[in-house]
PDB file of C-alpha atoms in Angstrom:
ATOM      1  CA  MET A   1       0.062  -0.065   0.042  1.00 46.00           C
ATOM      2  CA  MET A   2       1.248   3.315  -0.997  1.00 46.00           C
ATOM      3  CA  THR A   3       1.531   6.156   1.766  1.00 50.00           C
ATOM      4  CA  PRO A   4      -0.207   9.325   1.062  1.00 50.00           C
ATOM      5  CA  ALA A   5       1.633  12.262  -0.361  1.00 53.00           C
ATOM      6  CA  LYS A   6       2.698  15.143   1.892  1.00 59.00           C
ATOM      7  CA  SER A   7       1.061  18.040   0.714  1.00 85.00           C
ATOM      8  CA  VAL A   8       2.035  20.699   3.388  1.00 92.00           C
ATOM      9  CA  LYS A   9       5.510  22.367   2.592  1.00 96.00           C
ATOM     10  CA  VAL A  10       7.177  23.716   5.956  1.00 95.00           C
ATOM     11  CA  LEU A  11      10.382  25.648   5.906  1.00 97.00           C
ATOM     12  CA  VAL A  12      12.473  25.335   8.953  1.00 96.00           C
ATOM     13  CA  VAL A  13      14.844  28.079   9.590  1.00 97.00           C
ATOM     14  CA  ASP A  14      17.790  28.009  12.139  1.00 95.00           C
ATOM     15  CA  ASP A  15      21.253  28.908  12.285  1.00 95.00           C
ATOM     16  CA  ASN A  16      22.064  26.077  14.766  1.00 93.00           C
ATOM     17  CA  PRO A  17      22.433  22.744  12.520  1.00 95.00           C
ATOM     18  CA  LEU A  18      21.556  20.643  15.448  1.00 92.00           C
ATOM     19  CA  VAL A  19      18.049  22.442  16.056  1.00 90.00           C
ATOM     20  CA  ARG A  20      17.280  22.590  12.408  1.00 94.00           C
ATOM     21  CA  ASP A  21      17.734  19.139  11.896  1.00 94.00           C
ATOM     22  CA  LEU A  22      15.990  17.991  15.045  1.00 91.00           C
ATOM     23  CA  VAL A  23      12.903  20.093  13.941  1.00 91.00           C
ATOM     24  CA  ALA A  24      13.029  19.177  10.360  1.00 94.00           C
ATOM     25  CA  ASP A  25      13.317  15.079  11.524  1.00 92.00           C
ATOM     26  CA  GLY A  26      10.307  15.568  13.727  1.00 91.00           C
ATOM     27  CA  MET A  27       8.182  17.393  11.248  1.00 90.00           C
ATOM     28  CA  GLU A  28       9.308  15.063   8.107  1.00 92.00           C
ATOM     29  CA  PRO A  29       6.655  12.202   8.932  1.00 90.00           C
ATOM     30  CA  HIS A  30       3.800  15.055   8.629  1.00 89.00           C
ATOM     31  CA  CYS A  31       4.914  17.246   6.054  1.00 92.00           C
ATOM     32  CA  ASP A  32       7.291  18.017   3.227  1.00 95.00           C
ATOM     33  CA  VAL A  33      10.238  19.740   5.058  1.00 96.00           C
ATOM     34  CA  SER A  34      12.947  22.118   3.568  1.00 97.00           C
ATOM     35  CA  THR A  35      15.361  23.890   5.549  1.00 97.00           C
ATOM     36  CA  ALA A  36      17.594  26.989   5.641  1.00 97.00           C
ATOM     37  CA  GLY A  37      20.413  27.897   7.830  1.00 96.00           C
ATOM     38  CA  ASP A  38      19.667  31.636   7.839  1.00 95.00           C
ATOM     39  CA  GLY A  39      17.189  34.557   6.939  1.00 95.00           C
ATOM     40  CA  ALA A  40      18.754  35.246   3.536  1.00 96.00           C
ATOM     41  CA  ASP A  41      18.891  31.643   2.532  1.00 96.00           C
ATOM     42  CA  ALA A  42      15.258  31.461   3.642  1.00 97.00           C
ATOM     43  CA  LEU A  43      14.216  34.441   1.718  1.00 96.00           C
ATOM     44  CA  MET A  44      15.431  32.840  -1.379  1.00 96.00           C
ATOM     45  CA  LYS A  45      13.820  29.795  -0.956  1.00 97.00           C
ATOM     46  CA  VAL A  46      10.482  31.414  -0.089  1.00 97.00           C
ATOM     47  CA  MET A  47      10.662  33.485  -3.357  1.00 94.00           C
ATOM     48  CA  GLU A  48      11.466  30.242  -5.329  1.00 95.00           C
ATOM     49  CA  THR A  49       8.996  27.841  -3.647  1.00 94.00           C
ATOM     50  CA  PRO A  50       6.749  29.343  -1.224  1.00 95.00           C
ATOM     51  CA  PRO A  51       6.077  26.874   1.722  1.00 97.00           C
ATOM     52  CA  ASP A  52       2.564  26.655   3.676  1.00 96.00           C
ATOM     53  CA  LEU A  53       4.145  27.395   7.004  1.00 95.00           C
ATOM     54  CA  ILE A  54       7.478  29.060   8.255  1.00 96.00           C
ATOM     55  CA  ILE A  55       9.063  27.899  11.462  1.00 94.00           C
ATOM     56  CA  SER A  56      11.977  30.373  12.265  1.00 94.00           C
ATOM     57  CA  ASP A  57      14.471  30.870  15.214  1.00 92.00           C
ATOM     58  CA  TYR A  58      14.260  34.430  16.064  1.00 90.00           C
ATOM     59  CA  LYS A  59      18.082  35.016  16.840  1.00 90.00           C
ATOM     60  CA  MET A  60      20.472  34.466  13.841  1.00 92.00           C
ATOM     61  CA  PRO A  61      23.269  36.220  12.190  1.00 92.00           C
ATOM     62  CA  GLY A  62      22.540  38.361   9.400  1.00 91.00           C
ATOM     63  CA  LEU A  63      19.034  38.411   8.442  1.00 94.00           C
ATOM     64  CA  ASP A  64      17.326  37.579  11.537  1.00 91.00           C
ATOM     65  CA  GLY A  65      13.875  35.911  12.038  1.00 92.00           C
ATOM     66  CA  ARG A  66      11.890  39.187  13.018  1.00 90.00           C
ATOM     67  CA  GLN A  67      13.472  40.642   9.609  1.00 93.00           C
ATOM     68  CA  LEU A  68      12.578  37.737   7.590  1.00 96.00           C
ATOM     69  CA  TYR A  69       9.060  38.138   8.991  1.00 93.00           C
ATOM     70  CA  GLU A  70       8.943  41.660   8.094  1.00 92.00           C
ATOM     71  CA  LYS A  71      10.202  41.033   4.667  1.00 95.00           C
ATOM     72  CA  LEU A  72       7.606  38.558   3.912  1.00 95.00           C
ATOM     73  CA  ARG A  73       4.783  40.457   5.506  1.00 92.00           C
ATOM     74  CA  GLY A  74       5.692  43.355   3.169  1.00 93.00           C
ATOM     75  CA  ARG A  75       5.455  41.198  -0.124  1.00 93.00           C
ATOM     76  CA  GLU A  76       1.845  40.658  -1.373  1.00 93.00           C
ATOM     77  CA  GLN A  77       2.671  36.981  -2.636  1.00 93.00           C
ATOM     78  CA  THR A  78       4.207  36.026   0.891  1.00 94.00           C
ATOM     79  CA  ARG A  79       2.223  37.779   3.226  1.00 92.00           C
ATOM     80  CA  HIS A  80      -0.263  35.056   3.988  1.00 94.00           C
ATOM     81  CA  ILE A  81       2.172  32.551   4.792  1.00 95.00           C
ATOM     82  CA  PRO A  82       1.719  31.315   8.231  1.00 93.00           C
ATOM     83  CA  PHE A  83       4.737  31.842  10.652  1.00 92.00           C
ATOM     84  CA  ILE A  84       5.755  30.425  13.807  1.00 90.00           C
ATOM     85  CA  PHE A  85       9.048  31.899  15.892  1.00 89.00           C
ATOM     86  CA  ILE A  86      11.246  29.657  18.126  1.00 86.00           C
ATOM     87  CA  ALA A  87      12.871  31.896  20.756  1.00 82.00           C
ATOM     88  CA  GLY A  88      13.842  32.233  24.270  1.00 77.00           C
ATOM     89  CA  ARG A  89      10.982  33.000  26.563  1.00 74.00           C
ATOM     90  CA  GLY A  90      12.459  36.412  27.404  1.00 74.00           C
ATOM     91  CA  ASP A  91      12.856  37.502  23.836  1.00 74.00           C
ATOM     92  CA  ILE A  92       9.049  36.337  23.257  1.00 69.00           C
ATOM     93  CA  GLU A  93       7.652  38.517  25.849  1.00 72.00           C
ATOM     94  CA  GLU A  94       9.942  41.532  25.481  1.00 70.00           C
ATOM     95  CA  LYS A  95      10.829  41.785  21.961  1.00 67.00           C
ATOM     96  CA  LEU A  96       8.489  39.661  19.723  1.00 69.00           C
ATOM     97  CA  ARG A  97       5.104  39.641  21.049  1.00 64.00           C
ATOM     98  CA  PRO A  98       4.447  43.372  21.374  1.00 63.00           C
ATOM     99  CA  LEU A  99       6.385  44.223  18.145  1.00 64.00           C
ATOM    100  CA  VAL A 100       5.330  41.535  15.590  1.00 66.00           C
ATOM    101  CA  ASP A 101       1.481  41.454  14.803  1.00 70.00           C
ATOM    102  CA  GLY A 102       0.041  38.604  12.837  1.00 70.00           C
ATOM    103  CA  VAL A 103       2.406  35.809  14.106  1.00 75.00           C
ATOM    104  CA  GLU A 104       0.599  32.314  14.418  1.00 74.00           C
ATOM    105  CA  ASP A 105       2.545  31.145  17.456  1.00 76.00           C
ATOM    106  CA  PHE A 106       5.566  31.495  19.543  1.00 73.00           C
ATOM    107  CA  ILE A 107       7.564  28.515  20.845  1.00 78.00           C
ATOM    108  CA  PRO A 108       9.726  29.194  23.675  1.00 76.00           C
ATOM    109  CA  LYS A 109      13.223  27.585  23.924  1.00 78.00           C
ATOM    110  CA  PRO A 110      13.850  24.828  25.120  1.00 72.00           C
ATOM    111  CA  PHE A 111      11.025  23.122  23.819  1.00 74.00           C
ATOM    112  CA  PHE A 112       9.774  19.453  23.285  1.00 70.00           C
ATOM    113  CA  LEU A 113       9.630  18.336  19.732  1.00 73.00           C
ATOM    114  CA  LYS A 114       6.234  16.682  20.213  1.00 75.00           C
ATOM    115  CA  ASP A 115       4.795  20.197  21.347  1.00 72.00           C
ATOM    116  CA  LEU A 116       6.446  21.838  18.305  1.00 71.00           C
ATOM    117  CA  VAL A 117       5.062  19.115  15.702  1.00 69.00           C
ATOM    118  CA  ARG A 118       1.666  19.273  17.305  1.00 71.00           C
TER     119      ARG A 118
END
């Protein structure tokens, strides 16, 4: 019997390869996962093949998660893509929640993979 095709495309963005791979491996049974090591790489991938969901680390060198979010929300063709931030609890409460409107969810670090997948 064939398994059904994974129709939901998720882009996981994190500069830490261990976290990026952990999240990608956890999501893989449920969706089609691609990864990016930073915001600039993610931006290029989103322009080429827009995902159905973006899960992004907040703090990254170069183009960080918030800047990526703002760039995508500023474009008509990408503003609809749901966005989930992974960040430290302090960053969520102090920097993200008050400044970023329209984010689907915030996942505080450290997190359990099963909670993120759910």
